[in-house]
CSV table of N, CA and C in Angstrom, one decimal:
chain,number,residue,atom,x,y,z
A,77,MET,N,39.2,46.9,84.7
A,77,MET,CA,38.6,47.1,83.4
A,77,MET,C,38.0,45.9,82.8
A,78,SER,N,38.6,44.7,83.0
A,78,SER,CA,38.0,43.5,82.4
A,78,SER,C,36.7,43.1,83.2
A,79,LYS,N,36.6,43.4,84.5
A,79,LYS,CA,35.4,43.2,85.2
A,79,LYS,C,34.3,44.0,84.6
A,80,GLU,N,34.6,45.3,84.3
A,80,GLU,CA,33.6,46.2,83.7
A,80,GLU,C,33.1,45.7,82.4
A,81,ARG,N,34.1,45.2,81.5
A,81,ARG,CA,33.7,44.7,80.2
A,81,ARG,C,32.8,43.4,80.4
A,82,ALA,N,33.2,42.6,81.3
A,82,ALA,CA,32.5,41.3,81.6
A,82,ALA,C,31.0,41.7,82.1
A,83,ARG,N,30.9,42.7,82.9
A,83,ARG,CA,29.6,43.1,83.4
A,83,ARG,C,28.8,43.7,82.3
A,84,ARG,N,29.4,44.5,81.4
A,84,ARG,CA,28.6,45.1,80.3
A,84,ARG,C,28.2,44.0,79.3
A,85,ARG,N,29.1,43.0,79.0
A,85,ARG,CA,28.8,41.9,78.2
A,85,ARG,C,27.7,41.1,78.7
A,86,ALA,N,27.7,40.8,80.0
A,86,ALA,CA,26.6,40.1,80.7
A,86,ALA,C,25.3,40.9,80.5
A,87,GLU,N,25.3,42.2,80.7
A,87,GLU,CA,24.1,43.0,80.5
A,87,GLU,C,23.6,43.0,79.1
A,88,ARG,N,24.5,43.0,78.1
A,88,ARG,CA,24.1,42.9,76.7
A,88,ARG,C,23.5,41.6,76.4
A,89,GLU,N,24.1,40.5,76.9
A,89,GLU,CA,23.5,39.2,76.7
A,89,GLU,C,22.2,39.0,77.4
A,90,ALA,N,22.1,39.6,78.6
A,90,ALA,CA,20.8,39.5,79.3
A,90,ALA,C,19.7,40.3,78.5
A,91,GLU,N,20.1,41.5,78.0
A,91,GLU,CA,19.2,42.3,77.2
A,91,GLU,C,18.8,41.5,75.9
A,92,ARG,N,19.8,40.9,75.3
A,92,ARG,CA,19.5,40.2,74.1
A,92,ARG,C,18.6,39.0,74.4
A,93,ALA,N,18.8,38.3,75.5
A,93,ALA,CA,17.9,37.2,75.9
A,93,ALA,C,16.5,37.7,76.1
A,94,ARG,N,16.4,38.8,76.8
A,94,ARG,CA,15.0,39.4,77.0
A,94,ARG,C,14.4,39.7,75.7
A,95,ALA,N,15.1,40.3,74.8
A,95,ALA,CA,14.6,40.7,73.5
A,95,ALA,C,14.1,39.5,72.7
A,96,ILE,N,14.9,38.4,72.8
A,96,ILE,CA,14.5,37.2,72.1
A,96,ILE,C,13.3,36.6,72.7
A,97,GLN,N,13.2,36.6,74.0
A,97,GLN,CA,12.0,36.1,74.7
A,97,GLN,C,10.8,36.9,74.4
A,98,VAL,N,10.9,38.2,74.4
A,98,VAL,CA,9.8,39.1,74.0
A,98,VAL,C,9.3,38.8,72.6
A,99,ASN,N,10.3,38.6,71.7
A,99,ASN,CA,10.0,38.3,70.3
A,99,ASN,C,9.3,37.0,70.1
A,100,GLU,N,9.8,36.0,70.9
A,100,GLU,CA,9.1,34.7,70.8
A,100,GLU,C,7.7,34.7,71.4
A,101,GLU,N,7.5,35.5,72.4
A,101,GLU,CA,6.1,35.6,73.0
A,101,GLU,C,5.2,36.4,72.0
A,102,ARG,N,5.8,37.4,71.3
A,102,ARG,CA,5.0,38.1,70.3
A,102,ARG,C,4.6,37.2,69.2
A,103,GLN,N,5.5,36.4,68.7
A,103,GLN,CA,5.3,35.5,67.6
A,103,GLN,C,4.2,34.4,68.0
A,104,ALA,N,4.3,33.9,69.3
A,104,ALA,CA,3.4,33.0,69.8
A,104,ALA,C,2.0,33.6,69.8
A,105,ARG,N,1.9,34.8,70.3
A,105,ARG,CA,0.6,35.5,70.3
A,105,ARG,C,0.0,35.7,68.9
A,106,ARG,N,0.9,36.0,68.0
A,106,ARG,CA,0.4,36.2,66.6
A,106,ARG,C,-0.1,34.8,66.0
A,107,ALA,N,0.6,33.8,66.4
A,107,ALA,CA,0.2,32.4,65.9
A,107,ALA,C,-1.1,32.0,66.5
A,108,ARG,N,-1.3,32.3,67.8
A,108,ARG,CA,-2.6,32.0,68.4
A,108,ARG,C,-3.7,32.8,67.8
A,109,ARG,N,-3.4,34.1,67.6
A,109,ARG,CA,-4.4,34.9,67.0
A,109,ARG,C,-4.8,34.5,65.6
A,110,ARG,N,-3.8,34.1,64.8
A,110,ARG,CA,-4.1,33.6,63.4
A,110,ARG,C,-4.9,32.3,63.5
A,111,ALA,N,-4.5,31.4,64.4
A,111,ALA,CA,-5.3,30.2,64.5
A,111,ALA,C,-6.7,30.5,64.9
A,112,TRP,N,-6.9,31.4,65.8
A,112,TRP,CA,-8.3,31.7,66.3
A,112,TRP,C,-9.1,32.3,65.1
A,113,LEU,N,-8.4,33.2,64.4
A,113,LEU,CA,-9.1,33.9,63.2
A,113,LEU,C,-9.4,32.8,62.1
A,114,ALA,N,-8.5,31.9,61.9
A,114,ALA,CA,-8.7,30.8,60.9
A,114,ALA,C,-9.9,30.0,61.3
A,115,ARG,N,-10.1,29.7,62.6
A,115,ARG,CA,-11.3,29.0,63.0
A,115,ARG,C,-12.6,29.8,62.9
A,116,LEU,N,-12.4,31.1,63.1
A,116,LEU,CA,-13.6,32.0,63.2
A,116,LEU,C,-14.1,32.3,61.8
A,117,VAL,N,-13.1,32.7,60.9
A,117,VAL,CA,-13.5,33.2,59.6
A,117,VAL,C,-13.0,32.2,58.5
A,118,PRO,N,-13.9,31.7,57.7
A,118,PRO,CA,-13.5,30.7,56.7
A,118,PRO,C,-12.7,31.5,55.6
A,119,ARG,N,-11.8,30.8,54.9
A,119,ARG,CA,-11.1,31.4,53.8
A,119,ARG,C,-12.0,31.5,52.6
A,120,PRO,N,-11.8,32.5,51.8
A,120,PRO,CA,-12.6,32.6,50.6
A,120,PRO,C,-12.2,31.5,49.6
A,121,ILE,N,-13.2,31.0,48.9
A,121,ILE,CA,-12.9,30.0,47.8
A,121,ILE,C,-12.8,30.8,46.5
A,122,ARG,N,-11.7,30.5,45.8
A,122,ARG,CA,-11.5,31.1,44.5
A,122,ARG,C,-11.7,30.1,43.4
A,123,PHE,N,-12.4,30.6,42.4
A,123,PHE,CA,-12.7,29.7,41.3
A,123,PHE,C,-11.8,30.2,40.1
A,124,TYR,N,-11.1,29.3,39.5
A,124,TYR,CA,-10.3,29.6,38.4
A,124,TYR,C,-10.8,28.9,37.2
A,125,ARG,N,-10.8,29.5,36.0
A,125,ARG,CA,-11.3,28.9,34.8
A,125,ARG,C,-10.2,28.2,34.2
A,126,GLN,N,-10.5,27.1,33.5
A,126,GLN,CA,-9.5,26.4,32.8
A,126,GLN,C,-9.2,27.2,31.5
A,127,GLY,N,-7.9,27.1,31.1
A,127,GLY,CA,-7.5,28.0,30.0
A,127,GLY,C,-7.1,27.3,28.8
A,128,GLY,N,-7.3,26.0,28.7
A,128,GLY,CA,-6.8,25.2,27.5
A,128,GLY,C,-7.8,25.4,26.3
A,129,LEU,N,-7.4,24.8,25.3
A,129,LEU,CA,-8.1,24.9,24.0
A,129,LEU,C,-9.5,24.2,24.2
A,130,LEU,N,-9.6,23.1,24.8
A,130,LEU,CA,-10.8,22.4,25.0
A,130,LEU,C,-11.8,23.2,25.9
A,131,ALA,N,-11.2,23.8,26.9
A,131,ALA,CA,-12.1,24.6,27.8
A,131,ALA,C,-12.6,25.8,27.0
A,132,ARG,N,-11.8,26.5,26.2
A,132,ARG,CA,-12.3,27.6,25.5
A,132,ARG,C,-13.4,27.1,24.5
A,133,ARG,N,-13.2,26.0,23.9
A,133,ARG,CA,-14.1,25.5,22.9
A,133,ARG,C,-15.5,25.2,23.6
A,134,HIS,N,-15.4,24.5,24.8
A,134,HIS,CA,-16.6,24.2,25.5
A,134,HIS,C,-17.4,25.5,25.9
A,135,ARG,N,-16.6,26.5,26.4
A,135,ARG,CA,-17.3,27.8,26.7
A,135,ARG,C,-18.0,28.4,25.5
A,136,ALA,N,-17.3,28.3,24.4
A,136,ALA,CA,-17.9,28.9,23.2
A,136,ALA,C,-19.2,28.1,22.8
A,137,GLN,N,-19.1,26.8,22.9
A,137,GLN,CA,-20.2,26.0,22.6
A,137,GLN,C,-21.4,26.2,23.5
A,138,ASN,N,-21.1,26.3,24.8
A,138,ASN,CA,-22.1,26.6,25.8
A,138,ASN,C,-22.7,28.0,25.5
A,139,ALA,N,-21.9,29.0,25.1
A,139,ALA,CA,-22.5,30.3,24.8
A,139,ALA,C,-23.4,30.2,23.6
A,140,VAL,N,-23.0,29.5,22.6
A,140,VAL,CA,-23.9,29.3,21.4
A,140,VAL,C,-25.2,28.7,21.8
A,141,VAL,N,-25.2,27.6,22.6
A,141,VAL,CA,-26.4,26.9,23.0
A,141,VAL,C,-27.3,27.9,23.8
A,142,ALA,N,-26.7,28.6,24.8
A,142,ALA,CA,-27.4,29.6,25.6
A,142,ALA,C,-28.1,30.7,24.7
A,143,LEU,N,-27.3,31.2,23.8
A,143,LEU,CA,-27.8,32.2,22.9
A,143,LEU,C,-29.0,31.7,22.1
A,144,GLY,N,-28.8,30.5,21.5
A,144,GLY,CA,-29.9,29.9,20.7
A,144,GLY,C,-31.1,29.6,21.6
A,145,PHE,N,-30.9,29.2,22.8
A,145,PHE,CA,-32.1,29.0,23.7
A,145,PHE,C,-32.8,30.3,24.0
A,146,VAL,N,-32.1,31.3,24.2
A,146,VAL,CA,-32.7,32.6,24.5
A,146,VAL,C,-33.4,33.1,23.2
A,147,ILE,N,-32.8,33.0,22.1
A,147,ILE,CA,-33.5,33.4,20.8
A,147,ILE,C,-34.8,32.7,20.6
A,148,VAL,N,-34.8,31.3,20.8
A,148,VAL,CA,-36.0,30.5,20.7
A,148,VAL,C,-37.1,31.0,21.6
A,149,GLN,N,-36.7,31.4,22.8
A,149,GLN,CA,-37.7,31.8,23.8
A,149,GLN,C,-38.3,33.2,23.4
A,150,VAL,N,-37.4,34.1,22.9
A,150,VAL,CA,-37.9,35.4,22.5
A,150,VAL,C,-38.8,35.3,21.3
A,151,ILE,N,-38.4,34.5,20.3
A,151,ILE,CA,-39.2,34.3,19.1
A,151,ILE,C,-40.6,33.7,19.5
A,152,ALA,N,-40.6,32.7,20.4
A,152,ALA,CA,-41.9,32.1,20.8
A,152,ALA,C,-42.7,33.1,21.5
A,153,TRP,N,-42.1,34.0,22.3
A,153,TRP,CA,-42.9,35.0,23.0
A,153,TRP,C,-43.5,36.0,22.0
A,154,LEU,N,-42.6,36.4,21.0
A,154,LEU,CA,-43.1,37.4,20.0
A,154,LEU,C,-44.2,36.8,19.1
A,155,VAL,N,-44.0,35.6,18.7
A,155,VAL,CA,-45.0,35.0,17.7
A,155,VAL,C,-46.3,34.7,18.4
A,156,TRP,N,-46.3,34.0,19.5
A,156,TRP,CA,-47.5,33.6,20.1
A,156,TRP,C,-48.0,34.5,21.2
A,157,GLY,N,-47.1,35.0,22.0
A,157,GLY,CA,-47.5,36.0,23.0
A,157,GLY,C,-48.2,35.5,24.2
A,158,SER,N,-48.7,34.3,24.2
A,158,SER,CA,-49.5,33.8,25.4
A,158,SER,C,-48.5,33.1,26.4
A,159,LEU,N,-48.9,33.2,27.6
A,159,LEU,CA,-48.0,32.7,28.7
A,159,LEU,C,-48.0,31.2,28.6
A,160,PRO,N,-49.1,30.5,28.5
A,160,PRO,CA,-49.0,29.0,28.4
A,160,PRO,C,-48.2,28.5,27.3
A,161,VAL,N,-48.3,29.1,26.1
A,161,VAL,CA,-47.5,28.6,24.9
A,161,VAL,C,-46.0,28.9,25.2
A,162,SER,N,-45.7,30.1,25.7
A,162,SER,CA,-44.3,30.4,26.1
A,162,SER,C,-43.7,29.4,27.1
A,163,PHE,N,-44.6,29.0,28.1
A,163,PHE,CA,-44.1,28.1,29.1
A,163,PHE,C,-43.9,26.7,28.4
A,164,GLY,N,-44.8,26.3,27.5
A,164,GLY,CA,-44.7,25.0,26.8
A,164,GLY,C,-43.4,25.0,26.0
A,165,VAL,N,-43.1,26.1,25.3
A,165,VAL,CA,-41.9,26.2,24.5
A,165,VAL,C,-40.7,26.1,25.4
A,166,LEU,N,-40.7,26.7,26.6
A,166,LEU,CA,-39.6,26.7,27.5
A,166,LEU,C,-39.4,25.2,28.0
A,167,ILE,N,-40.4,24.5,28.3
A,167,ILE,CA,-40.3,23.1,28.7
A,167,ILE,C,-39.7,22.3,27.6
A,168,PHE,N,-40.3,22.5,26.4
A,168,PHE,CA,-39.8,21.7,25.2
A,168,PHE,C,-38.4,22.0,24.9
A,169,SER,N,-38.0,23.3,25.0
A,169,SER,CA,-36.6,23.7,24.8
A,169,SER,C,-35.6,23.0,25.8
A,170,LEU,N,-36.1,23.0,27.1
A,170,LEU,CA,-35.2,22.4,28.1
A,170,LEU,C,-35.0,20.9,27.8
A,171,LEU,N,-36.1,20.2,27.3
A,171,LEU,CA,-35.9,18.8,27.0
A,171,LEU,C,-35.1,18.6,25.7
A,172,LEU,N,-35.2,19.5,24.8
A,172,LEU,CA,-34.6,19.3,23.5
A,172,LEU,C,-33.1,19.8,23.5
A,173,ALA,N,-32.7,20.6,24.4
A,173,ALA,CA,-31.4,21.2,24.4
A,173,ALA,C,-30.3,20.2,24.5
A,174,PRO,N,-30.3,19.2,25.4
A,174,PRO,CA,-29.3,18.2,25.4
A,174,PRO,C,-29.1,17.4,24.1
A,175,VAL,N,-30.3,17.2,23.4
A,175,VAL,CA,-30.2,16.5,22.1
A,175,VAL,C,-29.5,17.3,21.1
A,176,VAL,N,-29.9,18.6,21.1
A,176,VAL,CA,-29.2,19.5,20.1
A,176,VAL,C,-27.7,19.6,20.4
A,177,VAL,N,-27.4,19.7,21.6
A,177,VAL,CA,-25.9,19.8,22.0
A,177,VAL,C,-25.2,18.5,21.5
A,178,THR,N,-25.8,17.4,21.8
A,178,THR,CA,-25.2,16.1,21.4
A,178,THR,C,-25.0,16.0,19.9
A,179,LEU,N,-26.1,16.3,19.2
A,179,LEU,CA,-26.0,16.2,17.7
A,179,LEU,C,-25.1,17.3,17.1
A,180,ALA,N,-25.0,18.5,17.6
A,180,ALA,CA,-24.3,19.5,17.0
A,180,ALA,C,-22.8,19.5,17.4
A,181,PHE,N,-22.5,19.1,18.6
A,181,PHE,CA,-21.1,19.2,19.1
A,181,PHE,C,-20.4,17.9,19.4
A,182,ASP,N,-21.0,16.8,19.2
A,182,ASP,CA,-20.4,15.5,19.5
A,182,ASP,C,-19.2,15.3,18.6
A,183,ARG,N,-18.1,15.0,19.0
A,183,ARG,CA,-16.9,14.8,18.2
A,183,ARG,C,-16.7,13.4,17.8
A,184,ARG,N,-17.4,12.5,18.3
A,184,ARG,CA,-17.2,11.1,18.0
A,184,ARG,C,-17.8,10.7,16.7
A,185,ILE,N,-18.7,11.5,16.2
A,185,ILE,CA,-19.4,11.1,14.9
A,185,ILE,C,-18.5,11.4,13.7
């Protein structure tokens, strides 16, 4: 009887060793596949917005500046209607926008 138990225990241990080996081979294949896919397909880049008070303030200021810029362009197009004048107003607005932002939103003054 003890020889039979020893034989069954040896079979169980051998089966367990085979299962462990199969599992390790499977994990190694998965790791190789993941490494291959990581080289092949780049990971997506995620952009997160800052959530602090200063970031919200800057976003609001940028929105005000963009809205003012668009309003100036629409008014110039409605008043003059010619393409060269609208293009001139666009160039002038692009040059004047940093000055307006500095004068309107600079906190050091």
